[in-house]
């Protein structure tokens, strides 16, 4: 499958020890790994855009040369950021990235601001600056297509994944890619009444945090909101510090919380956010579905949860607290199945997402848990994924420093 983009070229800034000039050129992926996007994307637009580096002098590719090239492209009218805004995802293949440290240097070359997670729901130990393991749920677990962090007000704008170790070919572990712009366009045609409801009401996101991790790989309450908590703090001080972190979302009355205790006397914190699902892509104004609704539905359906757990997981609410009918959640999943492509990883691959307009996930794999090792890095751009309309509840703001 041919791509729609000409070779992207850049020469690093001149210096006495500057390496040979590099270029990133598109290359063809199998149809199973790459597809042409439908409306509203321009005809001939593919996802992911697949790029590999080459040296004009035929020299070996070194990481410093790659970093210089990335920085040069970004300084030249943010070339790669604009490609992301067009294609939704970019695959870099064949780069000299072999560790978390290498990956960290590469991602910081793009010039984005590292994303600070408030209210984290996964345990993400830092492996290198702004690098952590991707979701480490058991290998049998499906993680269906979603935008990153749709359940909280402060979401990253760019997501980088690095395959430190790819699952053997044919065993699974692919990363699905789909367009949130395309999802909106088709959903508006097939389920206009659902889109109208989402535009008017948004969704109610309810997240329960517990003192102890609720599942393997999950975060604790202190990991989620305890950035300033000290071991000697009493309960009132601890809660006040955590509530100050929640206030940093800047959502006012549209984020609320309630404290309770479990049977062991440990703290439980339930946080509710009134959030938009329909937003607009910055620059184009195109409407996009920024959501995990299909993922909540499909994950529960596929991952063999108990009936009680499944009912709780799939009970997605409109912003007014009423239940979203299952037929609409299934409709979103059906559309996503039609428009997604599965990226088959090769070790060393880096896959970059514009989180505003592209969704990702994770397919199960056979073999051992350690057969697949993917690292992630999250960044903010100049804009948090924006609101679809001008209603007060739909305004998304950056988490403020402090």
Coordinates of C-alpha atoms in Angstrom, one line a residue:
X1 CA 0.0 0.0 0.0
X2 CA 1.5 3.3 -1.0
X3 CA 1.4 6.3 1.3
X4 CA 0.1 9.7 0.4
X5 CA 3.1 11.7 1.7
X6 CA 6.4 12.5 -0.1
X7 CA 9.7 12.0 1.6
X8 CA 10.2 14.2 4.6
X9 CA 13.7 15.6 4.6
X10 CA 15.7 17.6 7.1
X11 CA 19.4 18.6 7.6
X12 CA 20.5 18.9 11.2
X13 CA 21.8 22.3 12.4
X14 CA 25.3 22.9 11.3
X15 CA 28.2 22.3 13.7
X16 CA 31.7 21.0 13.4
X17 CA 30.8 17.5 14.6
X18 CA 27.5 17.3 12.8
X19 CA 26.7 13.9 11.3
X20 CA 25.6 13.3 7.8
X21 CA 22.2 14.6 6.8
X22 CA 19.3 12.2 7.4
X23 CA 15.9 11.9 5.8
X24 CA 12.7 10.1 6.8
X25 CA 11.1 8.4 3.8
X26 CA 7.7 6.7 3.7
X27 CA 7.6 3.0 3.0
X28 CA 4.9 0.5 2.2
X29 CA 3.3 -1.7 4.9
X30 CA 1.1 -4.8 4.3
X31 CA -2.6 -4.0 3.9
X32 CA -3.1 -5.7 7.3
X33 CA -1.0 -3.0 8.9
X34 CA -2.1 0.1 7.0
X35 CA -5.3 1.4 5.6
X36 CA -6.7 4.3 3.7
X37 CA -8.8 6.5 5.9
X38 CA -12.4 7.5 5.0
X39 CA -14.1 10.9 5.3
X40 CA -13.5 13.4 6.7
X41 CA -9.8 12.6 6.0
X42 CA -8.6 13.8 2.6
X43 CA -8.6 11.0 -0.1
X44 CA -5.4 9.0 -0.1
X45 CA -4.6 9.5 3.6
X46 CA -3.2 6.4 5.3
X47 CA -2.8 5.4 8.9
X48 CA -0.2 4.9 10.1
X49 CA 2.1 6.9 8.1
X50 CA 5.2 4.7 8.0
X51 CA 8.7 6.3 8.0
X52 CA 12.2 5.0 8.1
X53 CA 15.5 7.0 8.3
X54 CA 18.2 6.9 5.7
X55 CA 21.6 8.7 5.4
X56 CA 22.2 10.6 2.2
X57 CA 25.9 9.6 2.5
X58 CA 25.0 5.9 3.1
X59 CA 26.4 6.0 6.6
X60 CA 25.1 4.0 9.6
X61 CA 22.2 5.7 11.4
X62 CA 23.0 6.9 14.9
X63 CA 20.6 8.1 17.5
X64 CA 22.2 11.6 17.8
X65 CA 21.6 12.0 14.0
X66 CA 18.0 10.9 14.4
X67 CA 17.4 13.4 17.3
X68 CA 19.0 16.2 15.3
X69 CA 16.7 15.4 12.4
X70 CA 13.6 15.3 14.5
X71 CA 14.5 18.6 16.1
X72 CA 15.2 20.2 12.7
X73 CA 11.9 19.0 11.3
X74 CA 10.0 20.3 14.3
X75 CA 11.8 23.7 14.1
X76 CA 10.8 23.9 10.5
X77 CA 7.1 24.6 10.9
X78 CA 6.4 21.5 13.1
X79 CA 6.5 19.2 10.2
X80 CA 6.0 16.0 12.1
X81 CA 3.2 17.4 14.3
X82 CA 1.3 18.4 11.2
X83 CA 1.8 14.9 9.8
X84 CA 0.3 13.5 13.0
X85 CA -2.6 15.8 12.7
X86 CA -3.2 14.5 9.2
X87 CA -2.6 10.7 9.6
X88 CA -3.4 10.3 13.3
X89 CA -0.4 7.9 13.8
X90 CA 3.2 7.7 12.6
X91 CA 5.3 4.5 12.6
X92 CA 9.1 4.9 12.8
X93 CA 10.9 1.7 11.9
X94 CA 14.6 0.8 11.9
X95 CA 15.8 3.4 14.3
X96 CA 18.8 2.8 16.7
X97 CA 16.6 2.7 19.8
X98 CA 17.5 -0.2 22.1
X99 CA 16.5 0.9 25.6
X100 CA 14.2 3.1 27.7
X101 CA 16.9 5.7 27.8
X102 CA 17.2 5.8 24.0
X103 CA 13.5 6.0 23.7
X104 CA 13.3 8.9 26.2
X105 CA 15.9 10.9 24.2
X106 CA 14.0 10.3 21.0
X107 CA 10.6 11.4 22.3
X108 CA 11.9 14.5 24.0
X109 CA 13.3 15.6 20.6
X110 CA 9.8 16.4 19.4
X111 CA 9.6 19.4 21.8
X112 CA 6.4 18.6 23.6
X113 CA 5.7 19.2 27.3
X114 CA 5.7 16.0 29.4
X115 CA 2.2 15.1 30.5
X116 CA 1.6 15.0 34.3
X117 CA -1.1 12.4 35.1
X118 CA -3.5 13.4 37.9
X119 CA -5.7 10.6 39.1
X120 CA -3.7 7.8 37.5
X121 CA -5.5 4.4 37.4
X122 CA -2.5 2.3 36.4
X123 CA 0.8 1.8 38.2
X124 CA 3.4 3.2 35.9
X125 CA 7.0 3.0 37.4
X126 CA 9.4 5.4 35.6
X127 CA 12.0 3.5 33.5
X128 CA 13.7 6.7 32.1
X129 CA 12.6 10.4 32.0
X130 CA 8.9 10.4 31.1
X131 CA 9.0 6.7 30.1
X132 CA 7.0 3.9 31.8
X133 CA 5.7 0.5 30.9
X134 CA 2.6 0.5 28.8
X135 CA -0.5 -1.3 30.2
X136 CA 0.8 -4.5 31.8
X137 CA -2.5 -6.3 32.1
X138 CA -2.3 -10.1 31.7
X139 CA -1.6 -11.1 28.1
X140 CA -5.0 -12.7 27.8
X141 CA -6.7 -9.4 28.4
X142 CA -8.1 -7.4 25.5
X143 CA -7.7 -3.6 25.7
X144 CA -10.0 -2.3 23.0
X145 CA -9.7 0.9 21.0
X146 CA -9.9 4.1 23.0
X147 CA -8.4 7.6 23.2
X148 CA -5.9 7.9 26.1
X149 CA -7.4 9.1 29.4
X150 CA -11.0 9.8 28.2
X151 CA -12.3 9.3 31.8
X152 CA -10.5 12.3 33.3
X153 CA -10.4 16.0 32.3
X154 CA -6.6 16.3 31.6
X155 CA -5.6 14.0 28.8
X156 CA -2.3 13.9 26.9
X157 CA -2.2 15.2 23.3
X158 CA 0.6 12.9 22.1
X159 CA 1.4 9.2 22.9
X160 CA 4.6 7.4 22.0
X161 CA 4.9 3.6 22.2
X162 CA 8.2 1.7 21.8
X163 CA 8.5 -2.0 21.2
X164 CA 11.5 -3.0 23.2
X165 CA 10.4 -6.6 22.5
X166 CA 7.7 -7.6 20.0
X167 CA 5.6 -10.7 20.5
X168 CA 6.6 -13.4 17.9
X169 CA 4.8 -12.9 14.6
X170 CA 1.5 -14.7 14.5
X171 CA 1.0 -14.9 18.2
X172 CA -1.0 -11.7 18.6
X173 CA -0.1 -8.6 20.7
X174 CA -0.9 -6.1 17.9
X175 CA -1.8 -2.5 18.6
X176 CA -5.0 -1.5 16.8
X177 CA -5.2 2.0 15.2
X178 CA -8.4 3.8 14.3
X179 CA -9.6 7.3 13.6
X180 CA -11.8 9.2 16.0
X181 CA -12.7 11.6 13.1
X182 CA -13.9 8.7 11.0
X183 CA -15.7 7.1 14.0
X184 CA -17.6 10.3 14.5
X185 CA -18.5 10.7 10.8
X186 CA -19.9 7.1 10.6
X187 CA -21.7 7.2 14.0
X188 CA -23.4 10.5 13.0
X189 CA -24.8 8.8 9.9
X190 CA -25.9 5.5 11.6
X191 CA -26.9 6.8 15.1
X192 CA -27.7 10.5 14.8
X193 CA -29.9 10.4 17.9
X194 CA -27.0 9.0 19.9
X195 CA -24.6 11.8 18.7
X196 CA -27.3 14.4 19.6
X197 CA -27.6 13.0 23.1
X198 CA -23.8 13.0 23.6
X199 CA -23.5 16.6 22.3
X200 CA -26.2 17.8 24.7
X201 CA -25.3 15.8 27.8
X202 CA -21.7 14.5 27.6
X203 CA -20.9 11.6 29.9
X204 CA -20.6 11.1 33.6
X205 CA -17.3 9.4 34.4
X206 CA -17.2 7.7 37.8
X207 CA -13.8 6.4 39.1
X208 CA -13.3 4.6 42.4
X209 CA -9.9 4.8 44.0
X210 CA -8.9 2.6 47.0
X211 CA -6.1 2.6 49.5
X212 CA -4.8 -0.7 48.1
X213 CA -4.5 -1.5 44.4
X214 CA -7.7 -3.0 43.1
X215 CA -6.2 -5.3 40.5
X216 CA -2.8 -6.4 39.3
X217 CA -1.2 -3.3 37.7
X218 CA -3.7 -0.9 39.1
X219 CA -2.8 2.2 41.1
X220 CA -3.4 3.0 44.7
X221 CA -5.2 6.1 46.0
X222 CA -1.9 7.6 47.1
X223 CA -0.4 7.0 43.6
X224 CA -3.4 8.7 42.1
X225 CA -3.6 11.9 44.2
X226 CA -0.9 11.7 46.9
X227 CA 1.9 13.7 45.3
X228 CA 2.3 15.8 48.4
X229 CA 1.2 13.3 51.1
X230 CA 3.8 12.4 53.8
X231 CA 3.9 9.2 55.7
X232 CA 3.2 11.0 59.0
X233 CA 0.1 12.9 57.8
X234 CA -3.1 12.3 59.7
X235 CA -6.3 11.5 57.9
X236 CA -7.6 15.0 57.6
X237 CA -4.3 16.3 56.3
X238 CA -4.0 13.4 53.9
X239 CA -7.5 14.0 52.5
X240 CA -7.0 17.7 52.2
X241 CA -3.8 17.2 50.2
X242 CA -5.5 14.8 47.8
X243 CA -8.5 17.1 47.4
X244 CA -6.0 19.9 46.4
X245 CA -4.8 17.6 43.6
X246 CA -8.3 17.0 42.4
X247 CA -8.9 20.8 42.4
X248 CA -6.0 21.1 39.9
X249 CA -8.2 19.7 37.2
X250 CA -9.9 23.1 37.2
X251 CA -13.3 21.7 36.6
X252 CA -15.2 23.4 39.4
X253 CA -18.7 22.0 40.0
X254 CA -18.2 19.5 37.1
X255 CA -15.8 17.4 39.2
X256 CA -17.1 16.1 42.5
X257 CA -15.8 13.5 45.0
X258 CA -16.9 11.6 48.1
X259 CA -14.9 9.8 50.8
X260 CA -16.0 6.5 52.4
X261 CA -14.4 3.5 54.1
X262 CA -14.1 -0.2 53.2
X263 CA -14.6 -3.1 55.6
X264 CA -11.0 -2.8 56.7
X265 CA -11.4 0.8 57.6
X266 CA -9.3 2.0 54.6
X267 CA -10.1 5.1 52.6
X268 CA -12.2 4.9 49.4
X269 CA -12.4 8.0 47.1
X270 CA -15.1 8.1 44.4
X271 CA -14.5 10.9 41.9
X272 CA -17.1 11.9 39.2
X273 CA -16.3 14.0 36.2
X274 CA -18.9 15.5 33.8
X275 CA -17.0 15.4 30.5
X276 CA -17.6 15.9 26.8
X277 CA -17.2 13.1 24.3
X278 CA -17.6 15.2 21.1
X279 CA -14.7 17.6 20.6
X280 CA -13.1 19.4 17.7
X281 CA -9.6 18.9 16.2
X282 CA -7.5 22.0 16.8
X283 CA -6.8 23.8 13.5
X284 CA -9.4 22.0 11.3
X285 CA -12.4 22.3 13.6
X286 CA -13.4 18.8 12.6
X287 CA -15.6 17.0 15.2
X288 CA -14.0 13.9 16.8
X289 CA -15.2 11.2 19.2
X290 CA -12.8 11.4 22.1
X291 CA -13.9 8.4 24.1
X292 CA -13.5 5.0 25.6
X293 CA -17.2 4.0 25.5
X294 CA -16.6 1.2 23.0
X295 CA -13.7 -0.1 25.0
X296 CA -15.6 -0.3 28.3
X297 CA -18.3 -2.3 26.5
X298 CA -16.0 -4.6 24.4
X299 CA -13.5 -5.3 27.2
X300 CA -16.2 -6.5 29.5
X301 CA -17.8 -8.6 26.7
X302 CA -14.5 -10.3 25.7
X303 CA -12.5 -10.6 28.9
X304 CA -14.8 -13.2 30.6
X305 CA -15.8 -11.0 33.5
X306 CA -18.5 -12.2 35.9
X307 CA -22.0 -11.0 35.2
X308 CA -21.9 -8.6 38.1
X309 CA -18.6 -7.2 37.2
X310 CA -19.6 -6.9 33.5
X311 CA -22.8 -5.0 34.4
X312 CA -20.8 -2.5 36.5
X313 CA -18.2 -2.1 33.8
X314 CA -20.6 -1.6 30.9
X315 CA -22.9 0.7 32.7
X316 CA -21.9 3.9 30.9
X317 CA -23.8 7.0 31.8
X318 CA -24.8 10.2 30.0
X319 CA -23.9 13.4 31.8
X320 CA -27.3 13.6 33.4
X321 CA -26.8 10.2 35.1
X322 CA -29.1 8.2 32.8
X323 CA -27.9 5.0 31.3
X324 CA -26.5 4.9 27.8
X325 CA -28.3 2.1 25.9
X326 CA -26.1 -0.9 25.1
X327 CA -27.2 -0.8 21.4
X328 CA -25.2 2.5 21.1
X329 CA -22.1 1.1 22.8
X330 CA -22.3 -2.0 20.5
X331 CA -22.8 0.4 17.5
X332 CA -19.5 2.2 18.3
X333 CA -17.7 -1.1 18.7
X334 CA -19.1 -2.4 15.4
X335 CA -17.9 0.8 13.6
X336 CA -14.5 0.5 15.2
X337 CA -14.2 -3.1 14.0
X338 CA -14.8 -1.9 10.5
X339 CA -12.3 1.0 10.5
X340 CA -9.4 -0.2 12.6
X341 CA -6.1 -1.7 11.5
X342 CA -3.8 -4.0 13.6
X343 CA -0.2 -2.9 13.8
X344 CA 2.1 -5.9 13.9
X345 CA 5.1 -4.8 15.9
X346 CA 8.7 -5.4 15.1
X347 CA 11.3 -4.9 17.9
X348 CA 12.5 -1.3 17.8
X349 CA 9.3 0.1 16.3
X350 CA 8.1 3.5 17.6
X351 CA 4.4 4.3 17.1
X352 CA 3.2 7.9 17.7
X353 CA -0.4 8.9 18.1
X354 CA -2.2 12.2 18.0
X355 CA -4.5 11.4 20.9
X356 CA -7.2 13.9 19.8
X357 CA -8.0 12.1 16.5
X358 CA -6.6 8.5 16.8
X359 CA -7.5 5.6 19.1
X360 CA -5.3 2.7 20.2
X361 CA -5.5 -0.5 22.2
X362 CA -3.9 -3.9 22.7
X363 CA -4.7 -7.3 21.4
X364 CA -4.1 -10.4 23.5
X365 CA -1.2 -12.7 22.7
X366 CA -0.2 -16.3 23.2
X367 CA 3.0 -17.4 24.9
X368 CA 4.6 -15.8 27.9
X369 CA 3.8 -12.4 29.4
X370 CA 7.4 -11.2 28.8
X371 CA 7.2 -12.0 25.1
X372 CA 5.9 -8.5 24.5
X373 CA 7.5 -5.5 26.2
X374 CA 6.1 -2.1 25.1
X375 CA 7.0 1.2 26.7
X376 CA 5.0 4.4 26.7
X377 CA 5.6 8.2 26.9
X378 CA 2.9 10.8 27.2
X379 CA 3.1 14.5 26.2
X380 CA 1.0 17.6 26.1
X381 CA 1.0 19.7 23.0
X382 CA -0.1 23.3 22.7
X383 CA -3.7 22.4 23.2
X384 CA -5.6 19.9 25.4
X385 CA -8.1 18.0 23.2
X386 CA -10.8 20.7 22.9
X387 CA -14.5 20.9 23.5
X388 CA -17.0 20.2 20.8
X389 CA -19.3 23.0 21.8
X390 CA -19.3 26.2 23.9
X391 CA -21.3 24.8 26.8
X392 CA -19.7 25.5 30.2
X393 CA -19.4 21.9 31.2
X394 CA -17.5 21.0 28.0
X395 CA -14.5 23.3 28.6
X396 CA -11.3 21.3 29.1
X397 CA -8.4 22.9 30.8
X398 CA -4.8 22.1 31.5
X399 CA -3.9 20.9 35.0
X400 CA -2.1 23.8 36.5
X401 CA 1.3 23.6 38.0
X402 CA 1.5 23.7 41.8

